[in-house]
Amino acid sequence: MISIDELNRILQTKFKNQEIEKIVIDEAFNRVITEDIYSNIAVPPYNKSNMDGFAVNEKSDEYMMIDEVHAGDNRDLKIEGNECTWVATGAKLPEGTNYIVPVEYLGIETEEMASYIIKNQNKIILNLNEDENHILKNSYLSNDPFEENHIVKKGIDIDEGQLLLKKGTKINERNIGLLASAGIKELNVYKLPKVGIISTGDELKLINDVNSKTIGNTVKKAGCEPKFLGVSKDDFEELRELVKTALNEYDVVITSGGVSRGKKDFTKRVIEDLGGVLVHRAKIKPGMPILLGEALDENNCNKPLICMPGNVTSCVIIAEVVVYPFLKSLMHESMDKHIKQFKISEELYSQFDRTVYMPVRIEDGVAYPTFEGSNMIKSVAYADGLVEITDDKKYNKNELVDVWML
Amino acid sequence: MISIDELNRILQTKFKNQEIEKIVIDEAFNRVITEDIYSNIAVPPYNKSNMDGFAVNEKSDEYMMIDEVHAGDNRDLKIEGNECTWVATGAKLPEGTNYIVPVEYLGIETEEMASYIIKNQNKIILNLNEDENHILKNSYLSNDPFEENHIVKKGIDIDEGQLLLKKGTKINERNIGLLASAGIKELNVYKLPKVGIISTGDELKLINDVNSKTIGNTVKKAGCEPKFLGVSKDDFEELRELVKTALNEYDVVITSGGVSRGKKDFTKRVIEDLGGVLVHRAKIKPGMPILLGEALDENNCNKPLICMPGNVTSCVIIAEVVVYPFLKSLMHESMDKHIKQFKISEELYSQFDRTVYMPVRIEDGVAYPTFEGSNMIKSVAYADGLVEITDDKKYNKNELVDVWML
């Protein structure tokens, strides 16, 4: 039998996802880009004002105001000599602007500006001495109106031609701002794997199917959409047809049940018939009977088959430690386990040379094992995480253990 | 000015979500249930066999086989005296079953069972002495076929009437197994808040709108669906109409821009006109101009208005520290911050009596501040987390800091 790490390596090495689709950036949350993205524009696209005030070309005490520029005004203006224009915060600056003189240096408020202009017939006189306290009420203004230029330079946020995001970056709520800012509307991203789920077992006529629901939610947790394809009886032909059809429509086919060695365990025979077995049984507890296969679909594309144990808790654990990382790998995402440390409430050790995944519930900083049997859902339903116990490890009661939070 | 904690407290205390909807469990991933859920059935619903073997009533060396029970067979059978039935793993046990004798005790494999039965005319003779090694090849079988009963008791996983999940539980890939197991098809869950997003600013005629995209992705990260309702010019009537319409359709209305004190900052006047201002400005950097309001919709339902600063990085940070926790509170989820510790690459301290949220990028275990100005998206676009620096705190270079991973 192979280890669970080796099993995951086989699965993730054998099957890769290079399928690409183009989407609009509004749909790009949590998607991974397939190529480097550069900006075609500079941000801001022009020099702009950081203050309400006057754009001036050279230092002076007195200016002639030749125009007004508000945010959203795209005209190409020009100033020279002692000409100035009114510029609102964020406004595009006229060519020749070397300083913004904040409106406070007139000794007035922004609101008083219009009447001041009319009264002074467009003559702007800096009021540096008359009412110093008034001018300097904003602590960030010095007595020298030219000390700081208050100009936000074109391209200071994003340069034209700049690399914005590297291939393999996942779009989030922060880096989408770069794309929006640079005016990027569409992106190439890796397609999400489509996952088809099949349950097997005659007993599902009498008891409720649990595995398709837990597997389905693990698929959703990974960020993919699961599709439940139905229940097969313990019947070779019926299961074979379901799996064969699923292979043509889905990138990953997951079954549960029928992977032991009993006479009604048809799954392995179906895999052998449709393709081949990659792995049967791994050194893991619970979930040892895990079966991995491969088969060609009608387009000769080789597809992975993950055949989960029928026991409900084994199925949940294999979904967490095999299916979830595999889907993340197909999505080109790193598997960033969230590990927290807690005291363990009782002694824990691995068994039979297998890696044990012990489900634990966290309460008041203590991790309590919840496992009571792999065929009972209560063994994992209330767990918050898993403790991984490799073959040679033993944890004493009250020892700090790493818990992989689910 | 109030602190950011106080601002969040006001928002989360004033607005609660008690709206409920009934959904099928396949759509319940990540949803929060509004009531305790009990099981109407026992799981398993009958005593069942844990092995392939024979259901027997009393200890004996020899039995008469009166029937076969396979998984999925729902008949009510009964055995007494030295009668037995064949039972497959998972099969429903006949009334009167006290032990399962595993098939191995006949000295044969499951596959050989049919011919054995014919040959022996339904007489089942335990083969304890003849071929001990054969019988005991499975290390879990003792020499005494009655030592363990191999019966899975009705209700051992779930009792009839048992409390499965408490009100306020979020459905995940583990606990959905309980619901599926108990045959629960539908659930009452809290409705997800509908979030409408409006951008404001004349400058959006010339530069790209960034805030609606970053806010939108924060809303998605929380697990809700955002709806972008358009851009308003810096115009009182236009913004008022957009917000008023949004109030009728959305549970939360988020605007960005126009929250400073300039003459074109209409947002506060719109809020005052439609309802009232709850908070304007908070002791936070970046994002100080944050504005919270409330207003009645056409059904006299009081709705929250969150008016974000226009600066792109301020907007991202306020979305993370105000909008995200608020949505989680409306979804009845706890705000489980993921905190990791890293060395900080430079000295950090709070400023002007405000709580500073410093975006940091993590590289090789070191946190590097990325902030260069609240109006530049590069200040936060490449950040992995935030360092919260409250008013009296100072971190030295290389000191370990808590990073709130985003």
GROMACS .gro file of C-alpha atoms in nm, chain A:
model
  406
    1MET     CA    1   0.000   0.000   0.000
    2ILE     CA    2   0.114   0.353  -0.070
    3SER     CA    3   0.103   0.655   0.159
    4ILE     CA    4  -0.158   0.927   0.127
    5ASP     CA    5   0.112   1.175   0.019
    6GLU     CA    6   0.219   0.942  -0.261
    7LEU     CA    7  -0.144   0.892  -0.364
    8ASN     CA    8  -0.198   1.268  -0.380
    9ARG     CA    9   0.125   1.311  -0.577
   10ILE     CA   10   0.014   1.051  -0.835
   11LEU     CA   11  -0.327   1.212  -0.875
   12GLN     CA   12  -0.197   1.568  -0.897
   13THR     CA   13   0.091   1.480  -1.130
   14LYS     CA   14  -0.115   1.267  -1.366
   15PHE     CA   15  -0.400   1.512  -1.414
   16LYS     CA   16  -0.344   1.879  -1.496
   17ASN     CA   17  -0.587   2.147  -1.606
   18GLN     CA   18  -0.474   2.378  -1.886
   19GLU     CA   19  -0.819   2.474  -2.009
   20ILE     CA   20  -0.868   2.848  -2.039
   21GLU     CA   21  -1.172   3.071  -2.066
   22LYS     CA   22  -1.217   3.446  -2.109
   23ILE     CA   23  -1.441   3.615  -1.853
   24VAL     CA   24  -1.533   3.972  -1.756
   25ILE     CA   25  -1.361   4.099  -1.442
   26ASP     CA   26  -1.691   4.117  -1.253
   27GLU     CA   27  -1.695   3.737  -1.263
   28ALA     CA   28  -1.328   3.695  -1.179
   29PHE     CA   29  -1.344   3.674  -0.799
   30ASN     CA   30  -1.138   3.376  -0.679
   31ARG     CA   31  -1.032   3.284  -1.035
   32VAL     CA   32  -0.670   3.227  -1.134
   33ILE     CA   33  -0.522   3.412  -1.432
   34THR     CA   34  -0.339   3.220  -1.703
   35GLU     CA   35  -0.096   3.490  -1.816
   36ASP     CA   36   0.085   3.800  -1.695
   37ILE     CA   37  -0.133   4.109  -1.714
   38TYR     CA   38   0.011   4.448  -1.810
   39SER     CA   39  -0.145   4.793  -1.803
   40ASN     CA   40  -0.206   4.974  -2.132
   41ILE     CA   41  -0.258   5.304  -1.956
   42ALA     CA   42  -0.101   5.522  -1.691
   43VAL     CA   43  -0.296   5.581  -1.367
   44PRO     CA   44  -0.372   5.858  -1.313
   45PRO     CA   45  -0.385   5.924  -1.688
   46TYR     CA   46  -0.282   6.291  -1.640
   47ASN     CA   47  -0.127   6.510  -1.376
   48LYS     CA   48  -0.404   6.603  -1.136
   49SER     CA   49  -0.463   6.831  -0.843
   50ASN     CA   50  -0.456   6.703  -0.490
   51MET     CA   51  -0.631   7.019  -0.355
   52ASP     CA   52  -0.900   7.272  -0.437
   53GLY     CA   53  -0.692   7.567  -0.557
   54PHE     CA   54  -0.513   7.732  -0.846
   55ALA     CA   55  -0.287   7.574  -1.103
   56VAL     CA   56   0.003   7.816  -1.164
   57ASN     CA   57   0.306   7.812  -1.389
   58GLU     CA   58   0.550   8.027  -1.191
   59LYS     CA   59   0.582   8.178  -0.845
   60SER     CA   60   0.404   8.510  -0.806
   61ASP     CA   61   0.184   8.706  -0.565
   62GLU     CA   62  -0.081   8.780  -0.824
   63TYR     CA   63  -0.235   8.576  -1.109
   64MET     CA   64  -0.493   8.618  -1.381
   65MET     CA   65  -0.749   8.339  -1.375
   66ILE     CA   66  -0.816   8.228  -1.734
   67ASP     CA   67  -1.038   7.923  -1.677
   68GLU     CA   68  -1.185   7.672  -1.431
   69VAL     CA   69  -1.119   7.297  -1.434
   70HIS     CA   70  -1.344   7.058  -1.243
   71ALA     CA   71  -1.314   6.685  -1.193
   72GLY     CA   72  -1.439   6.520  -1.512
   73ASP     CA   73  -1.328   6.809  -1.736
   74ASN     CA   74  -1.109   6.658  -2.007
   75ARG     CA   75  -1.002   6.974  -2.197
   76ASP     CA   76  -0.635   7.027  -2.285
   77LEU     CA   77  -0.563   7.367  -2.132
   78LYS     CA   78  -0.234   7.550  -2.105
   79ILE     CA   79  -0.104   7.819  -1.870
   80GLU     CA   80   0.208   8.035  -1.888
   81GLY     CA   81   0.355   8.337  -1.711
   82ASN     CA   82   0.120   8.457  -1.435
   83GLU     CA   83  -0.188   8.285  -1.579
   84CYS     CA   84  -0.374   8.046  -1.351
   85THR     CA   85  -0.682   7.825  -1.360
   86TRP     CA   86  -0.911   7.717  -1.079
   87VAL     CA   87  -0.864   7.343  -1.024
   88ALA     CA   88  -1.086   7.122  -0.808
   89THR     CA   89  -0.944   6.825  -0.619
   90GLY     CA   90  -0.886   6.550  -0.877
   91ALA     CA   91  -0.904   6.788  -1.176
   92LYS     CA   92  -0.678   6.738  -1.479
   93LEU     CA   93  -0.406   7.002  -1.473
   94PRO     CA   94  -0.338   7.244  -1.759
   95GLU     CA   95  -0.009   7.200  -1.941
   96GLY     CA   96   0.253   7.420  -1.778
   97THR     CA   97   0.128   7.367  -1.422
   98ASN     CA   98   0.416   7.364  -1.177
   99TYR     CA   99   0.230   7.429  -0.851
  100ILE     CA  100  -0.117   7.414  -0.707
  101VAL     CA  101  -0.178   7.706  -0.471
  102PRO     CA  102  -0.449   7.587  -0.229
  103VAL     CA  103  -0.754   7.814  -0.215
  104GLU     CA  104  -0.680   7.885   0.150
  105TYR     CA  105  -0.396   8.118   0.044
  106LEU     CA  106  -0.653   8.367  -0.084
  107GLY     CA  107  -0.773   8.395   0.273
  108ILE     CA  108  -1.113   8.254   0.176
  109GLU     CA  109  -1.304   7.925   0.182
  110THR     CA  110  -1.384   7.724  -0.131
  111GLU     CA  111  -1.748   7.831  -0.095
  112GLU     CA  112  -1.653   8.200  -0.114
  113MET     CA  113  -1.449   8.156  -0.430
  114ALA     CA  114  -1.713   8.249  -0.687
  115SER     CA  115  -1.793   8.588  -0.533
  116TYR     CA  116  -1.423   8.658  -0.478
  117ILE     CA  117  -1.356   8.599  -0.849
  118ILE     CA  118  -1.635   8.834  -0.957
  119LYS     CA  119  -1.527   9.104  -0.711
  120ASN     CA  120  -1.165   9.086  -0.822
  121GLN     CA  121  -1.236   9.050  -1.195
  122ASN     CA  122  -1.039   8.724  -1.222
  123LYS     CA  123  -0.737   8.874  -1.048
  124ILE     CA  124  -0.609   8.618  -0.791
  125ILE     CA  125  -0.406   8.782  -0.513
  126LEU     CA  126  -0.237   8.562  -0.257
  127ASN     CA  127  -0.327   8.689   0.085
  128LEU     CA  128  -0.018   8.580   0.274
  129ASN     CA  129   0.019   8.857   0.532
  130GLU     CA  130  -0.326   9.008   0.580
  131ASP     CA  131  -0.482   8.726   0.783
  132GLU     CA  132  -0.219   8.471   0.860
  133ASN     CA  133  -0.426   8.272   1.108
  134HIS     CA  134  -0.702   8.237   0.857
  135ILE     CA  135  -0.463   8.111   0.591
  136LEU     CA  136  -0.284   7.874   0.818
  137LYS     CA  137  -0.586   7.721   0.991
  138ASN     CA  138  -0.510   7.398   0.812
  139SER     CA  139  -0.204   7.274   0.991
  140TYR     CA  140  -0.076   7.104   0.679
  141LEU     CA  141  -0.032   7.436   0.496
  142SER     CA  142   0.297   7.615   0.546
  143ASN     CA  143   0.338   7.987   0.506
  144ASP     CA  144   0.498   7.924   0.167
  145PRO     CA  145   0.232   7.841  -0.095
  146PHE     CA  146   0.501   7.690  -0.319
  147GLU     CA  147   0.663   7.467  -0.060
  148GLU     CA  148   0.463   7.162  -0.173
  149ASN     CA  149   0.336   7.136  -0.530
  150HIS     CA  150   0.014   6.934  -0.453
  151ILE     CA  151   0.038   6.766  -0.794
  152VAL     CA  152  -0.045   6.395  -0.832
  153LYS     CA  153   0.181   6.289  -1.117
  154LYS     CA  154   0.052   6.099  -1.418
  155GLY     CA  155   0.139   5.728  -1.375
  156ILE     CA  156   0.235   5.751  -1.008
  157ASP     CA  157  -0.005   5.464  -0.920
  158ILE     CA  158   0.035   5.255  -1.237
  159ASP     CA  159   0.289   5.310  -1.517
  160GLU     CA  160   0.189   5.257  -1.877
  161GLY     CA  161   0.310   4.910  -1.973
  162GLN     CA  162   0.361   4.801  -1.610
  163LEU     CA  163   0.323   4.437  -1.508
  164LEU     CA  164   0.012   4.435  -1.289
  165LEU     CA  165  -0.042   4.069  -1.199
  166LYS     CA  166   0.163   3.761  -1.267
  167LYS     CA  167   0.030   3.442  -1.426
  168GLY     CA  168  -0.114   3.221  -1.154
  169THR     CA  169  -0.247   3.508  -0.940
  170LYS     CA  170  -0.587   3.454  -0.784
  171ILE     CA  171  -0.821   3.751  -0.816
  172ASN     CA  172  -0.934   3.892  -0.483
  173GLU     CA  173  -1.097   4.209  -0.349
  174ARG     CA  174  -0.764   4.395  -0.348
  175ASN     CA  175  -0.591   4.314  -0.673
  176ILE     CA  176  -0.911   4.354  -0.877
  177GLY     CA  177  -0.863   4.724  -0.800
  178LEU     CA  178  -0.550   4.725  -1.017
  179LEU     CA  179  -0.738   4.567  -1.308
  180ALA     CA  180  -1.031   4.806  -1.274
  181SER     CA  181  -0.794   5.099  -1.242
  182ALA     CA  182  -0.608   5.002  -1.559
  183GLY     CA  183  -0.938   4.969  -1.746
  184ILE     CA  184  -0.906   4.595  -1.800
  185LYS     CA  185  -1.247   4.447  -1.880
  186GLU     CA  186  -1.173   4.079  -1.952
  187LEU     CA  187  -0.931   3.815  -1.830
  188ASN     CA  188  -0.814   3.470  -1.930
  189VAL     CA  189  -0.856   3.233  -1.637
  190TYR     CA  190  -0.828   2.859  -1.584
  191LYS     CA  191  -1.161   2.685  -1.628
  192LEU     CA  192  -1.310   2.542  -1.314
  193PRO     CA  193  -1.318   2.162  -1.316
  194LYS     CA  194  -1.666   2.018  -1.354
  195VAL     CA  195  -1.727   1.747  -1.099
  196GLY     CA  196  -1.979   1.466  -1.140
  197ILE     CA  197  -2.080   1.260  -0.836
  198ILE     CA  198  -2.226   0.908  -0.833
  199SER     CA  199  -2.340   0.709  -0.532
  200THR     CA  200  -2.351   0.330  -0.533
  201GLY     CA  201  -2.511   0.068  -0.315
  202ASP     CA  202  -2.829  -0.141  -0.293
  203GLU     CA  203  -2.866  -0.026   0.066
  204LEU     CA  204  -2.946   0.326  -0.061
  205LYS     CA  205  -3.295   0.196  -0.133
  206LEU     CA  206  -3.341   0.167   0.246
  207ILE     CA  207  -3.114   0.430   0.394
  208ASN     CA  208  -3.046   0.786   0.288
  209ASP     CA  209  -2.757   0.872   0.060
  210VAL     CA  210  -2.510   1.077   0.266
  211ASN     CA  211  -2.190   1.066   0.062
  212SER     CA  212  -2.310   1.262  -0.241
  213LYS     CA  213  -2.406   1.550  -0.007
  214THR     CA  214  -2.081   1.561   0.189
  215ILE     CA  215  -1.868   1.523  -0.127
  216GLY     CA  216  -2.082   1.789  -0.298
  217ASN     CA  217  -2.019   2.038  -0.020
  218THR     CA  218  -1.645   1.967  -0.024
  219VAL     CA  219  -1.650   2.043  -0.397
  220LYS     CA  220  -1.834   2.369  -0.321
  221LYS     CA  221  -1.584   2.453  -0.048
  222ALA     CA  222  -1.308   2.420  -0.306
  223GLY     CA  223  -1.499   2.667  -0.525
  224CYS     CA  224  -1.639   2.430  -0.790
  225GLU     CA  225  -1.993   2.328  -0.877
  226PRO     CA  226  -2.078   1.963  -0.811
  227LYS     CA  227  -2.340   1.777  -1.010
  228PHE     CA  228  -2.508   1.473  -0.858
  229LEU     CA  229  -2.564   1.210  -1.126
  230GLY     CA  230  -2.766   0.957  -0.931
  231VAL     CA  231  -2.742   0.631  -0.742
  232SER     CA  232  -2.631   0.306  -0.900
  233LYS     CA  233  -2.737  -0.029  -0.761
  234ASP     CA  234  -2.458  -0.278  -0.693
  235ASP     CA  235  -2.468  -0.379  -1.056
  236PHE     CA  236  -2.175  -0.384  -1.295
  237GLU     CA  237  -2.365  -0.270  -1.606
  238GLU     CA  238  -2.561   0.004  -1.437
  239LEU     CA  239  -2.255   0.153  -1.269
  240ARG     CA  240  -2.049   0.118  -1.586
  241GLU     CA  241  -2.307   0.314  -1.789
  242LEU     CA  242  -2.332   0.591  -1.529
  243VAL     CA  243  -1.954   0.631  -1.506
  244LYS     CA  244  -1.905   0.613  -1.883
  245THR     CA  245  -2.162   0.886  -1.945
  246ALA     CA  246  -2.016   1.097  -1.664
  247LEU     CA  247  -1.667   1.077  -1.815
  248ASN     CA  248  -1.789   1.255  -2.127
  249GLU     CA  249  -1.941   1.546  -1.941
  250TYR     CA  250  -1.721   1.597  -1.636
  251ASP     CA  251  -1.354   1.665  -1.572
  252VAL     CA  252  -1.354   1.467  -1.250
  253VAL     CA  253  -1.585   1.176  -1.168
  254ILE     CA  254  -1.629   1.080  -0.804
  255THR     CA  255  -1.809   0.767  -0.690
  256SER     CA  256  -1.866   0.636  -0.341
  257GLY     CA  257  -1.915   0.283  -0.216
  258GLY     CA  258  -1.829  -0.055  -0.362
  259VAL     CA  259  -1.452  -0.027  -0.323
  260SER     CA  260  -1.399  -0.309  -0.072
  261ARG     CA  261  -1.328  -0.668  -0.175
  262GLY     CA  262  -1.675  -0.819  -0.139
  263LYS     CA  263  -1.858  -0.986  -0.426
  264LYS     CA  264  -2.084  -0.684  -0.468
  265ASP     CA  265  -1.797  -0.435  -0.486
  266PHE     CA  266  -1.817  -0.366  -0.857
  267THR     CA  267  -1.641  -0.032  -0.871
  268LYS     CA  268  -1.294  -0.169  -0.931
  269ARG     CA  269  -1.420  -0.399  -1.208
  270VAL     CA  270  -1.593  -0.102  -1.375
  271ILE     CA  271  -1.273   0.106  -1.360
  272GLU     CA  272  -1.071  -0.183  -1.501
  273ASP     CA  273  -1.323  -0.221  -1.780
  274LEU     CA  274  -1.338   0.149  -1.873
  275GLY     CA  275  -0.973   0.230  -1.818
  276GLY     CA  276  -0.732   0.136  -1.547
  277VAL     CA  277  -0.674   0.138  -1.175
  278LEU     CA  278  -0.402   0.378  -1.057
  279VAL     CA  279  -0.417   0.310  -0.685
  280HIS     CA  280  -0.622   0.079  -0.468
  281ARG     CA  281  -0.592   0.113  -0.093
  282ALA     CA  282  -0.367   0.358   0.084
  283LYS     CA  283  -0.206   0.374   0.428
  284ILE     CA  284  -0.473   0.598   0.574
  285LYS     CA  285  -0.730   0.558   0.849
  286PRO     CA  286  -1.017   0.599   0.797
  287GLY     CA  287  -1.052   0.554   0.421
  288MET     CA  288  -0.806   0.275   0.343
  289PRO     CA  289  -1.013   0.124   0.054
  290ILE     CA  290  -0.977   0.446  -0.157
  291LEU     CA  291  -0.954   0.363  -0.527
  292LEU     CA  292  -0.815   0.588  -0.801
  293GLY     CA  293  -0.862   0.521  -1.168
  294GLU     CA  294  -0.831   0.676  -1.510
  295ALA     CA  295  -1.031   0.634  -1.828
  296LEU     CA  296  -1.059   0.795  -2.169
  297ASP     CA  297  -1.374   0.984  -2.256
  298GLU     CA  298  -1.527   0.982  -2.607
  299ASN     CA  299  -1.276   1.250  -2.714
  300ASN     CA  300  -0.981   1.040  -2.598
  301CYS     CA  301  -0.921   1.273  -2.308
  302ASN     CA  302  -0.787   1.092  -2.001
  303LYS     CA  303  -1.005   1.162  -1.698
  304PRO     CA  304  -0.955   1.092  -1.328
  305LEU     CA  305  -1.193   0.868  -1.134
  306ILE     CA  306  -1.192   0.899  -0.758
  307CYS     CA  307  -1.377   0.615  -0.591
  308MET     CA  308  -1.447   0.691  -0.229
  309PRO     CA  309  -1.514   0.440   0.046
  310GLY     CA  310  -1.882   0.394   0.125
  311ASN     CA  311  -1.847   0.449   0.498
  312VAL     CA  312  -1.975   0.798   0.562
  313THR     CA  313  -1.693   0.928   0.779
  314SER     CA  314  -1.423   0.769   0.563
  315CYS     CA  315  -1.582   0.946   0.269
  316VAL     CA  316  -1.577   1.288   0.439
  317ILE     CA  317  -1.212   1.246   0.541
  318ILE     CA  318  -1.098   1.128   0.197
  319ALA     CA  319  -1.287   1.422   0.046
  320GLU     CA  320  -1.089   1.660   0.272
  321VAL     CA  321  -0.745   1.504   0.226
  322VAL     CA  322  -0.764   1.386  -0.136
  323VAL     CA  323  -1.049   1.550  -0.332
  324TYR     CA  324  -1.011   1.903  -0.195
  325PRO     CA  325  -0.634   1.931  -0.259
  326PHE     CA  326  -0.679   1.771  -0.603
  327LEU     CA  327  -0.943   2.026  -0.704
  328LYS     CA  328  -0.722   2.311  -0.575
  329SER     CA  329  -0.441   2.175  -0.789
  330LEU     CA  330  -0.669   2.165  -1.096
  331MET     CA  331  -0.765   2.524  -1.015
  332HIS     CA  332  -0.395   2.621  -1.000
  333GLU     CA  333  -0.434   2.728  -0.640
  334SER     CA  334  -0.194   2.652  -0.363
  335MET     CA  335  -0.324   2.433  -0.081
  336ASP     CA  336  -0.296   2.673   0.207
  337LYS     CA  337  -0.388   2.462   0.510
  338HIS     CA  338  -0.511   2.665   0.803
  339ILE     CA  339  -0.328   2.514   1.101
  340LYS     CA  340  -0.400   2.607   1.463
  341GLN     CA  341  -0.255   2.457   1.778
  342PHE     CA  342  -0.467   2.315   2.059
  343LYS     CA  343  -0.417   2.088   2.358
  344ILE     CA  344  -0.541   1.738   2.288
  345SER     CA  345  -0.784   1.591   2.542
  346GLU     CA  346  -0.652   1.235   2.524
  347GLU     CA  347  -0.359   1.029   2.399
  348LEU     CA  348  -0.344   0.990   2.021
  349TYR     CA  349  -0.128   0.764   1.807
  350SER     CA  350  -0.130   0.620   1.459
  351GLN     CA  351  -0.228   0.258   1.399
  352PHE     CA  352  -0.125  -0.026   1.168
  353ASP     CA  353   0.142   0.178   0.992
  354ARG     CA  354  -0.126   0.410   0.857
  355THR     CA  355  -0.159   0.788   0.873
  356VAL     CA  356  -0.456   0.853   1.097
  357TYR     CA  357  -0.674   1.160   1.040
  358MET     CA  358  -0.850   1.212   1.369
  359PRO     CA  359  -1.147   1.450   1.353
  360VAL     CA  360  -1.154   1.684   1.654
  361ARG     CA  361  -1.403   1.930   1.795
  362ILE     CA  362  -1.253   2.247   1.946
  363GLU     CA  363  -1.395   2.368   2.277
  364ASP     CA  364  -1.232   2.622   2.509
  365GLY     CA  365  -0.895   2.577   2.340
  366VAL     CA  366  -0.899   2.198   2.374
  367ALA     CA  367  -0.924   1.951   2.085
  368TYR     CA  368  -1.159   1.657   2.156
  369PRO     CA  369  -1.147   1.355   1.923
  370THR     CA  370  -1.493   1.276   1.779
  371PHE     CA  371  -1.421   0.951   1.594
  372GLU     CA  372  -1.641   0.655   1.694
  373GLY     CA  373  -1.636   0.445   1.380
  374SER     CA  374  -1.596   0.512   1.010
  375ASN     CA  375  -1.957   0.408   0.935
  376MET     CA  376  -2.110   0.671   1.166
  377ILE     CA  377  -2.154   1.030   1.052
  378LYS     CA  378  -2.137   1.155   1.412
  379SER     CA  379  -1.768   1.065   1.397
  380VAL     CA  380  -1.702   1.374   1.187
  381ALA     CA  381  -2.021   1.581   1.169
  382TYR     CA  382  -1.934   1.800   1.467
  383ALA     CA  383  -1.560   1.817   1.404
  384ASP     CA  384  -1.383   2.149   1.347
  385GLY     CA  385  -1.058   2.005   1.220
  386LEU     CA  386  -0.833   1.707   1.169
  387VAL     CA  387  -0.522   1.596   1.356
  388GLU     CA  388  -0.283   1.420   1.120
  389ILE     CA  389  -0.095   1.141   1.296
  390THR     CA  390   0.178   0.991   1.080
  391ASP     CA  391   0.297   0.636   1.142
  392ASP     CA  392   0.558   0.699   1.411
  393LYS     CA  393   0.391   0.978   1.600
  394LYS     CA  394   0.226   0.972   1.940
  395TYR     CA  395   0.068   1.262   2.126
  396ASN     CA  396   0.026   1.258   2.501
  397LYS     CA  397  -0.284   1.393   2.673
  398ASN     CA  398  -0.264   1.775   2.702
  399GLU     CA  399   0.016   1.797   2.448
  400LEU     CA  400  -0.016   2.075   2.188
  401VAL     CA  401  -0.116   1.935   1.850
  402ASP     CA  402  -0.147   2.094   1.507
  403VAL     CA  403  -0.510   2.096   1.402
  404TRP     CA  404  -0.588   2.133   1.033
  405MET     CA  405  -0.896   2.353   1.054
  406LEU     CA  406  -1.164   2.252   0.804
   0.00000   0.00000   0.00000
